[in-house]
XYZ file of C-alpha atoms in Angstrom:
620
model
C 32.753 16.559 10.982
C 32.808 18.309 7.551
C 35.298 21.217 8.244
C 38.486 19.097 7.467
C 37.093 18.410 4.073
C 35.943 22.100 3.654
C 39.487 23.205 4.553
C 40.962 20.860 2.023
C 38.733 21.813 -0.580
C 39.513 25.515 -0.150
C 43.347 24.588 -0.190
C 42.979 22.762 -3.209
C 40.935 25.681 -5.080
C 43.719 28.153 -3.774
C 46.380 26.031 -5.234
C 44.626 25.623 -8.438
C 43.895 29.411 -8.934
C 47.523 30.563 -7.797
C 49.891 28.007 -8.331
C 50.112 27.509 -12.127
C 50.306 31.457 -12.790
C 53.342 31.852 -10.324
C 55.145 28.991 -11.815
C 54.440 30.416 -15.439
C 55.408 33.988 -14.552
C 58.840 33.012 -12.983
C 59.524 30.495 -15.767
C 58.320 32.068 -19.229
C 56.924 35.293 -18.082
C 53.491 36.949 -18.390
C 51.253 36.263 -21.276
C 51.298 39.857 -22.494
C 54.581 40.625 -24.243
C 55.684 44.250 -24.941
C 54.494 45.707 -28.477
C 57.055 44.105 -31.219
C 59.183 46.477 -33.495
C 58.934 46.417 -37.284
C 61.987 44.691 -37.364
C 60.873 41.843 -35.010
C 57.814 41.413 -37.306
C 59.940 41.243 -40.257
C 62.174 38.766 -38.816
C 59.265 36.438 -37.734
C 57.556 36.633 -41.241
C 60.608 35.424 -42.680
C 61.461 32.763 -40.344
C 58.556 32.046 -37.976
C 59.699 28.870 -36.358
C 62.383 29.810 -34.243
C 63.059 28.656 -30.579
C 61.872 31.835 -29.186
C 58.481 31.576 -31.143
C 58.050 27.936 -30.259
C 58.624 28.999 -26.394
C 56.552 31.919 -26.686
C 53.729 29.715 -28.344
C 53.940 27.096 -25.600
C 53.757 29.589 -23.004
C 50.712 31.162 -24.435
C 49.224 27.652 -24.660
C 49.722 27.257 -20.906
C 48.330 30.569 -20.040
C 45.150 29.814 -21.956
C 44.731 26.438 -20.344
C 44.985 27.709 -16.716
C 42.520 30.687 -17.802
C 39.961 27.940 -19.009
C 40.563 26.040 -15.845
C 40.189 28.946 -13.323
C 37.049 29.903 -15.161
C 35.426 26.626 -14.865
C 36.467 26.468 -11.143
C 35.215 30.064 -10.296
C 31.944 29.137 -12.050
C 31.381 25.756 -10.142
C 32.125 27.777 -6.889
C 29.713 30.436 -7.639
C 26.884 27.982 -8.295
C 27.611 26.110 -5.406
C 27.563 29.157 -3.351
C 24.290 30.479 -4.687
C 22.737 27.013 -3.834
C 24.016 27.325 -0.148
C 22.211 30.804 -0.149
C 19.099 29.595 -1.460
C 19.202 26.599 0.984
C 19.869 28.663 3.929
C 16.891 30.865 3.056
C 14.666 27.579 3.707
C 15.753 26.867 7.182
C 13.477 24.176 8.639
C 11.489 24.641 11.964
C 13.130 24.163 15.029
C 12.807 20.819 16.868
C 10.292 21.939 19.524
C 8.213 23.544 16.866
C 8.283 20.485 14.666
C 7.048 18.387 17.543
C 3.995 20.823 18.008
C 3.337 20.719 14.393
C 3.407 17.149 14.190
C 1.167 16.841 17.200
C -1.537 19.028 15.619
C -1.336 17.237 12.490
C -1.602 13.894 14.211
C -4.807 15.083 15.882
C -6.356 15.995 12.588
C -5.177 13.090 10.772
C -7.718 10.220 9.872
C -8.156 8.019 12.982
C -8.210 4.604 11.086
C -5.703 2.192 12.465
C -3.594 0.854 9.390
C -0.526 -1.240 9.165
C 2.504 0.533 7.586
C 5.475 -1.252 6.039
C 8.965 -0.122 6.653
C 11.069 1.265 3.965
C 13.819 -0.854 2.322
C 16.382 -0.397 -0.455
C 13.831 -1.584 -2.818
C 10.717 0.260 -1.980
C 9.782 3.135 -3.988
C 10.110 6.576 -1.922
C 7.996 9.593 -2.382
C 9.542 12.089 -4.845
C 10.874 15.009 -2.582
C 9.078 18.273 -3.386
C 11.381 21.417 -4.077
C 10.427 24.798 -4.827
C 12.200 28.033 -5.901
C 13.756 30.349 -3.174
C 10.722 32.186 -2.616
C 8.542 29.284 -1.464
C 8.855 26.884 1.422
C 9.185 23.263 0.248
C 5.956 21.179 1.042
C 6.166 17.496 1.944
C 4.091 15.326 -0.586
C 4.282 12.541 -3.028
C 4.099 12.624 -6.814
C 1.890 10.142 -8.490
C 0.851 9.591 -12.045
C -1.591 12.186 -12.780
C -0.768 14.596 -10.004
C 0.508 15.766 -6.751
C -0.748 15.119 -3.272
C 0.303 16.621 -0.077
C 1.643 14.061 2.355
C -1.277 14.133 5.000
C -3.625 13.818 1.976
C -1.885 10.699 0.654
C -1.993 9.135 4.262
C -5.723 9.730 4.171
C -6.270 8.030 1.081
C -4.076 4.879 2.183
C -6.349 4.956 5.302
C -9.513 5.237 3.124
C -8.297 2.464 1.118
C -8.021 0.187 3.950
C -11.499 1.036 4.670
C -12.776 -0.030 1.506
C -11.389 -3.716 2.062
C -12.890 -3.445 5.781
C -16.388 -2.522 4.136
C -15.801 -5.391 1.732
C -15.090 -7.848 4.515
C -18.185 -6.714 6.745
C -20.356 -7.352 3.784
C -19.346 -10.506 2.646
C -21.648 -13.609 2.994
C -20.267 -16.895 2.989
C -21.048 -18.983 0.050
C -22.610 -22.406 0.125
C -20.318 -25.261 -1.324
C -20.838 -26.180 -4.915
C -22.100 -22.926 -6.101
C -20.384 -20.260 -8.336
C -18.590 -17.717 -6.372
C -19.475 -13.991 -6.262
C -16.349 -12.223 -5.800
C -16.861 -9.164 -8.137
C -16.405 -6.869 -5.154
C -12.855 -8.037 -4.876
C -11.694 -5.894 -7.624
C -8.266 -4.496 -7.172
C -8.509 -0.619 -6.489
C -7.412 1.750 -9.381
C -3.734 2.022 -10.164
C -3.651 5.507 -8.967
C -4.833 4.336 -5.285
C -2.174 1.528 -5.373
C 0.433 4.019 -6.329
C -0.632 6.288 -3.423
C -0.506 3.301 -0.980
C 2.946 2.676 -2.203
C 4.507 6.038 -2.114
C 2.757 7.110 1.297
C 5.044 8.064 3.994
C 4.774 6.094 7.186
C 4.803 9.092 9.416
C 2.375 11.850 9.999
C 3.114 14.964 7.968
C 3.142 18.405 9.991
C 1.722 19.899 6.676
C -1.115 22.623 7.634
C -4.283 22.032 6.253
C -5.524 24.673 3.421
C -7.661 27.288 4.625
C -9.674 29.087 1.787
C -10.851 32.540 2.307
C -14.743 33.074 2.262
C -16.219 35.257 -0.276
C -15.215 32.737 -3.094
C -11.800 32.260 -4.963
C -11.061 31.936 -8.610
C -8.502 29.615 -10.222
C -6.528 30.381 -13.132
C -3.580 29.064 -14.956
C -2.666 25.665 -16.360
C -3.352 23.970 -13.010
C -6.712 25.424 -12.132
C -8.830 22.422 -12.975
C -6.435 20.081 -11.365
C -6.298 21.938 -8.286
C -10.147 22.067 -8.078
C -10.211 18.296 -8.426
C -7.491 18.363 -5.771
C -9.954 20.697 -3.411
C -12.769 18.307 -4.148
C -10.675 15.398 -2.923
C -9.428 16.960 0.392
C -12.609 18.370 1.189
C -14.668 14.950 0.842
C -11.958 13.438 2.620
C -13.228 15.168 6.030
C -16.321 12.925 5.840
C -14.178 10.173 6.938
C -12.935 11.557 10.112
C -14.314 10.905 13.400
C -15.398 14.519 13.647
C -16.328 14.724 10.062
C -19.721 16.423 8.818
C -22.154 13.836 7.721
C -24.063 16.524 5.846
C -23.095 18.274 2.705
C -19.567 19.202 2.153
C -19.347 20.125 -1.267
C -21.965 21.285 -3.634
C -21.541 21.373 -7.357
C -23.826 21.121 -10.588
C -23.932 18.067 -12.714
C -22.182 19.917 -15.565
C -19.323 21.315 -13.351
C -18.842 17.745 -12.069
C -18.713 16.287 -15.533
C -16.250 19.222 -17.063
C -13.934 18.207 -13.995
C -14.231 14.517 -14.055
C -15.524 13.396 -17.431
C -18.999 12.515 -18.519
C -18.684 8.915 -17.135
C -19.241 9.827 -13.355
C -22.573 8.788 -12.520
C -21.472 6.620 -9.434
C -19.539 9.544 -7.986
C -23.149 11.454 -7.564
C -23.510 9.213 -4.349
C -20.172 10.252 -2.625
C -20.659 10.783 1.079
C -20.819 14.752 1.699
C -21.242 15.523 -2.111
C -24.414 17.070 -3.344
C -24.910 17.429 -7.053
C -27.538 19.552 -8.523
C -28.910 19.935 -12.188
C -27.946 23.517 -12.726
C -25.525 26.244 -11.145
C -28.843 28.237 -9.990
C -29.953 25.085 -8.207
C -26.540 24.915 -6.307
C -26.589 28.362 -5.138
C -30.235 27.645 -3.705
C -29.115 24.289 -2.276
C -26.048 26.526 -0.732
C -28.181 29.002 0.519
C -30.458 26.535 2.176
C -27.382 24.849 3.822
C -26.046 27.736 5.055
C -28.924 28.664 6.775
C -29.420 25.327 8.575
C -25.894 24.239 9.241
C -23.301 25.586 11.465
C -20.448 24.434 8.922
C -21.477 25.801 5.350
C -20.270 23.393 2.553
C -17.854 24.340 -0.289
C -19.413 25.405 -3.582
C -17.404 24.139 -6.711
C -18.150 25.311 -9.941
C -16.791 27.516 -13.078
C -17.031 31.035 -13.089
C -20.468 31.953 -14.321
C -20.675 34.217 -17.367
C -24.044 35.645 -16.628
C -23.642 38.907 -14.691
C -26.902 38.353 -12.805
C -25.894 34.852 -11.563
C -22.677 36.268 -10.867
C -23.957 38.826 -8.487
C -26.285 36.407 -6.941
C -23.339 34.097 -6.301
C -20.969 36.777 -4.842
C -23.968 37.599 -2.275
C -24.267 33.880 -1.455
C -20.648 33.379 -1.119
C -20.227 36.355 1.442
C -20.155 33.984 4.518
C -19.150 30.590 2.970
C -16.190 29.299 0.473
C -16.317 29.073 -3.142
C -13.965 27.651 -5.608
C -14.463 28.972 -9.074
C -12.519 27.887 -12.013
C -11.657 31.026 -13.941
C -11.102 34.760 -12.798
C -13.423 35.830 -9.989
C -13.994 39.613 -10.144
C -15.798 39.528 -6.642
C -12.915 38.082 -4.874
C -9.162 36.949 -5.095
C -7.950 34.942 -7.934
C -5.057 32.444 -7.868
C -2.926 31.618 -10.642
C -2.157 27.820 -10.262
C 1.005 26.442 -12.178
C 0.788 22.829 -13.616
C 2.837 21.368 -10.582
C 0.243 23.029 -7.874
C 2.304 25.995 -6.964
C 0.198 29.145 -6.646
C 0.866 32.862 -7.668
C -1.786 34.495 -5.463
C -2.738 38.199 -5.108
C -0.649 40.276 -2.870
C -3.044 39.739 0.172
C -2.160 36.192 0.375
C 1.084 33.907 0.712
C 1.955 31.491 -2.023
C 1.299 27.838 -1.422
C 0.899 24.496 -3.332
C -2.319 23.085 -3.923
C -3.193 19.201 -4.387
C -3.487 18.753 -8.217
C -5.146 15.632 -10.097
C -6.146 14.921 -13.403
C -9.376 13.652 -14.171
C -8.321 10.218 -14.345
C -6.305 10.455 -11.149
C -9.289 12.121 -9.394
C -11.884 9.452 -10.573
C -9.430 6.809 -9.063
C -8.686 8.415 -5.904
C -12.499 9.316 -5.319
C -13.727 5.619 -5.710
C -12.052 4.878 -2.148
C -14.587 7.320 -0.852
C -17.774 5.706 -2.519
C -19.927 3.107 -0.382
C -19.189 -0.321 -1.011
C -22.225 -2.297 -2.196
C -23.217 -5.578 -0.107
C -22.066 -8.711 -1.590
C -25.057 -10.527 -3.462
C -26.010 -13.796 -1.805
C -25.229 -16.859 -3.747
C -27.759 -18.044 -6.184
C -28.886 -21.576 -6.733
C -27.267 -22.038 -10.086
C -26.177 -25.430 -10.898
C -22.278 -25.617 -11.206
C -20.787 -27.809 -13.965
C -18.454 -30.452 -12.257
C -14.882 -29.674 -13.166
C -12.307 -32.307 -13.997
C -10.947 -34.586 -11.349
C -8.532 -32.763 -9.427
C -4.958 -33.779 -9.080
C -3.874 -35.734 -5.898
C -3.226 -33.694 -2.755
C 0.417 -32.239 -2.615
C 0.886 -34.223 0.615
C 1.680 -37.434 -1.711
C 4.240 -35.746 -3.724
C 7.726 -36.187 -2.788
C 9.306 -33.542 -0.780
C 11.344 -30.725 -2.863
C 14.653 -29.235 -2.061
C 13.154 -25.803 -1.691
C 9.978 -24.718 0.310
C 8.150 -21.306 0.113
C 5.742 -20.478 2.983
C 3.535 -17.211 2.317
C 0.715 -18.046 4.514
C 1.962 -16.033 7.619
C 5.314 -14.767 7.430
C 7.127 -15.249 4.247
C 9.970 -17.454 4.571
C 12.018 -19.367 2.091
C 13.597 -22.782 3.140
C 16.152 -24.847 1.658
C 16.364 -28.351 3.244
C 14.250 -26.962 6.115
C 16.790 -24.083 6.865
C 15.551 -20.708 6.396
C 17.379 -18.893 3.718
C 17.873 -15.110 4.005
C 16.776 -12.979 1.170
C 18.720 -9.649 0.930
C 16.264 -7.657 -1.050
C 12.802 -7.007 0.100
C 11.610 -6.787 -3.509
C 13.168 -10.534 -3.921
C 10.726 -11.726 -1.464
C 7.761 -9.879 -2.677
C 8.596 -11.361 -6.198
C 8.624 -14.816 -4.800
C 5.004 -14.110 -3.121
C 3.709 -12.580 -6.112
C 4.834 -15.661 -8.465
C 3.439 -17.940 -5.705
C -0.035 -16.382 -5.763
C 0.255 -16.453 -9.744
C 1.182 -19.966 -10.663
C 0.645 -19.260 -14.207
C 3.299 -16.589 -14.073
C 3.668 -12.832 -14.674
C 5.132 -10.845 -17.477
C 8.034 -8.592 -16.985
C 5.650 -5.482 -17.505
C 3.155 -7.093 -14.801
C 5.861 -8.028 -12.302
C 7.387 -4.391 -12.653
C 3.938 -2.780 -12.005
C 3.152 -4.952 -9.167
C 6.291 -4.533 -7.145
C 6.705 -0.802 -8.050
C 3.218 0.769 -8.487
C 3.257 4.167 -9.860
C 6.297 4.203 -11.772
C 6.852 3.491 -15.267
C 7.506 -0.103 -16.047
C 10.793 0.567 -18.357
C 12.189 2.821 -15.541
C 12.220 -0.176 -13.201
C 13.196 -2.801 -15.616
C 16.775 -2.803 -14.827
C 15.890 -3.014 -10.926
C 13.777 -6.032 -11.517
C 16.809 -7.926 -13.404
C 18.909 -7.060 -10.696
C 16.712 -8.107 -8.184
C 16.086 -11.567 -9.710
C 19.670 -12.027 -10.472
C 20.711 -11.505 -6.649
C 17.898 -13.961 -5.907
C 19.182 -16.405 -8.082
C 22.720 -15.940 -6.743
C 21.459 -16.433 -3.214
C 19.890 -19.715 -4.200
C 22.286 -21.171 -6.426
C 25.229 -20.467 -3.956
C 23.812 -23.088 -1.617
C 23.567 -25.697 -4.387
C 20.034 -25.474 -5.421
C 18.488 -24.674 -8.792
C 16.760 -21.309 -8.885
C 12.996 -21.840 -8.943
C 12.336 -18.590 -10.812
C 12.160 -19.411 -14.643
C 11.510 -17.127 -17.621
C 9.668 -18.707 -20.551
C 8.069 -16.742 -23.171
C 8.204 -13.446 -21.402
C 6.575 -14.757 -18.212
C 8.257 -15.379 -15.083
C 7.120 -18.224 -13.152
C 8.245 -20.588 -10.357
C 8.988 -24.164 -11.296
C 7.002 -26.558 -9.538
C 9.632 -29.102 -9.706
C 12.132 -27.244 -7.637
C 9.846 -25.556 -5.182
C 6.972 -26.296 -2.938
C 4.557 -23.547 -1.696
C 2.013 -23.877 1.087
C -0.586 -21.501 -0.651
C -0.603 -24.166 -3.649
C -1.356 -27.007 -1.191
C -4.253 -24.905 0.205
C -5.804 -24.219 -3.144
C -5.368 -27.735 -3.904
C -7.452 -28.569 -0.873
C -10.018 -25.845 -1.876
C -10.500 -27.503 -5.382
C -10.626 -31.066 -3.824
C -13.477 -29.809 -1.254
C -15.343 -28.351 -4.155
C -15.768 -31.783 -5.957
C -15.772 -34.106 -2.774
C -18.589 -36.705 -3.045
C -17.794 -38.549 0.056
C -16.768 -37.303 3.506
C -17.015 -33.394 2.741
C -16.565 -32.712 6.531
C -12.872 -33.869 6.208
C -12.329 -32.153 2.957
C -13.428 -28.830 4.481
C -11.420 -29.533 7.562
C -8.250 -29.852 5.373
C -8.785 -26.552 4.035
C -8.894 -25.160 7.606
C -5.663 -27.052 8.627
C -3.788 -25.732 5.644
C -4.573 -22.125 6.470
C -1.760 -20.883 8.979
C -2.412 -17.267 8.553
C -3.022 -14.349 5.973
C -0.697 -14.031 2.671
C 2.274 -12.344 3.729
C 1.106 -11.259 7.051
C 2.276 -7.958 8.157
C 3.048 -6.766 4.469
C 0.930 -3.953 3.201
C 1.736 -4.656 -0.715
C -1.322 -3.049 -2.259
C -1.600 -5.886 -4.836
C -2.173 -8.398 -2.129
C -5.468 -7.441 -0.827
C -7.781 -9.204 -3.727
C -5.810 -12.324 -3.301
C -5.717 -12.126 0.490
C -9.553 -11.935 0.756
C -10.399 -14.405 -1.676
C -8.277 -17.011 0.233
C -9.657 -15.874 3.421
C -13.239 -16.332 2.086
C -12.440 -19.856 1.320
C -11.510 -20.684 4.623
C -14.511 -18.648 6.094
C -16.635 -20.941 3.860
C -15.115 -24.062 5.125
C -16.103 -22.882 8.998
C -19.461 -22.035 8.182
C -20.223 -25.359 6.125
C -18.857 -27.198 9.252
C -21.098 -25.181 11.419
C -24.179 -25.985 9.128
C -23.552 -29.440 9.000
C -23.141 -30.053 12.550
C -26.248 -31.089 14.734
C -24.462 -29.747 18.167
C -24.781 -26.304 18.995
C -21.574 -26.041 21.027
C -19.509 -27.373 18.129
C -21.460 -25.055 15.951
C -20.465 -21.919 17.989
C -17.022 -22.951 18.091
C -16.711 -23.205 14.210
C -18.325 -19.577 14.046
C -16.026 -18.390 16.536
C -13.006 -19.842 14.667
C -14.575 -17.936 11.698
C -14.567 -14.616 13.652
C -11.038 -14.915 14.553
C -10.279 -15.074 10.998
C -12.489 -11.942 10.156
C -13.694 -9.993 13.201
C -15.482 -7.560 10.823
C -17.923 -9.876 9.146
C -21.516 -8.817 9.817
C -23.240 -12.233 8.693
C -20.933 -14.272 11.101
C -21.575 -12.141 14.105
C -25.369 -12.388 13.722
C -24.851 -16.018 12.894
C -22.755 -16.470 16.247
C -25.237 -14.435 18.300
C -28.215 -16.465 17.069
C -26.408 -19.773 18.312
C -25.883 -17.992 21.662
C -29.394 -17.418 22.061
C -30.242 -20.962 21.297
C -27.970 -22.048 24.061
C -29.635 -19.971 26.576
C -26.927 -17.111 26.529
C -28.662 -14.060 25.483
C -26.602 -11.770 27.721
C -23.534 -13.154 25.954
C -25.198 -12.526 22.436
C -26.032 -9.145 23.422
C -22.393 -8.672 24.381
C -21.019 -10.020 21.239
C -23.110 -7.831 19.084
C -22.172 -4.515 21.196
C -18.403 -5.081 21.080
C -18.900 -5.626 17.140
C -20.824 -2.458 16.723
C -18.182 -0.550 18.866
C -15.606 -2.023 16.662
C -17.253 -0.665 13.618
C -17.625 2.728 15.124
C -13.893 2.783 16.162
C -12.749 2.219 12.626
C -15.517 4.113 10.901
C -17.371 1.444 9.134
C -20.658 2.837 10.629
C -20.503 5.725 8.088
C -21.455 5.041 4.448
């Protein structure tokens, strides 16, 4: 309970304010003496350092110190009281209302199932958003280049997961001995990974922003940033199960380039976005869409300077929504601060809008763009690489073993070693996935995306120091070394299962005899996804590339077996690795048909198409 501490604080405050003056008044008297006579002044000038004057000086000093202490105490108490009053004005919703609001937000949130990691002492947490006493706090996350409401950040994280599922669906297994085409495994932009890392794991009850019909103007330092935020949040509706496949936003090419920069040609094909040549064309498109759609789109543009165009636009926006950057004389205008807080007219309530810089907006909009299909492998001769090193199985066992395929585990002499910090485990996996090492900056931005590297350098050093202590405490040398500003794992002290798998992949690529055994070795070494059940954003490209190698091994064995049943088993094993791959499903269905199991082939493809529909992969 807090009341004993509050009583003690009040007692201490009373003692500080009343105790010293009582003692001083009884011992040396009040600090304001009576008016001295001319004789007393003459005596003090002739002999100032008497016992009485020294006592009076000390008393005056004591009273001065008490006055200073009392003023500081009263000022701190007043400040705390003001903050308490402000906090009481922002009383949160009662529990029943919270449950209702959460349920409504959950129904409106993106449906895509996605795994979320639990928060730990090392994970970056969303920066809480606070406002002044006239505005209610809005849950959201700060990212480099802007601020997003919590539910928008959750939708971005889910859309990012869809990007990787679309890439998995489109992948076509590569034949052995050919150069790989993994250009589609480009990591997502840094702003996206920052959102993924900072997104809260629970659905936020933040209500959806409702813009008034008739057009609304945006002014202030955050006007353009807020327009980009509205563009993003509106286009996110195309990913929802009840989303509209038609036009959601209409804008002109000039408006889009002014908002996002001139290098945005690929964004013209975003689902739900219609880009016209001019503003007049945008108004015409909006008029036609309003007459043919039950859900009119939103017009995003800058305030027109031509009175005729403005009047035509005002007429068009009578029954639809328009967001105009600049003062809008035919409707309300909101002043938007740089942090997204609005100062609307008297007919509206203050709120906070999603705000994004042009770079942040471009990064986040990439997760909404369609993923191109992976091009099939071309028959380009591949130069034979140097003879690979002997397989790791022939190497003597090392004292430390790191398993990152499946559940990451560090073992010392066969015994699992507990790792106290989740960031330390992530560092081990990152260094295992990059045998050439990572610089301090690379490692910091990998583990804590969205945070400036210099702000987490001390956290990195502390994490590595604790990891070394955990390992050296049991009598083993630390496998993490720092050479030429690069952290790396010492291969003399630790063995990693991913390294064994990569060695098997390299050996299979150059195997001249018994290639079947070489590809079976790849399959045998693969015991699960890299760091399964962890959702670290940087993992996706490495995880997908490794999975593709194993899928290739299965398809090679399936193509080189004369037995259709064995071929089917290999394809089924590959489908268990990636149940979203379209090529594998059609290969398995064709094999079932050859075996006289046409109904099973139909069932397989029907279930696959239903899986795509359930996850939203049937949309662009």
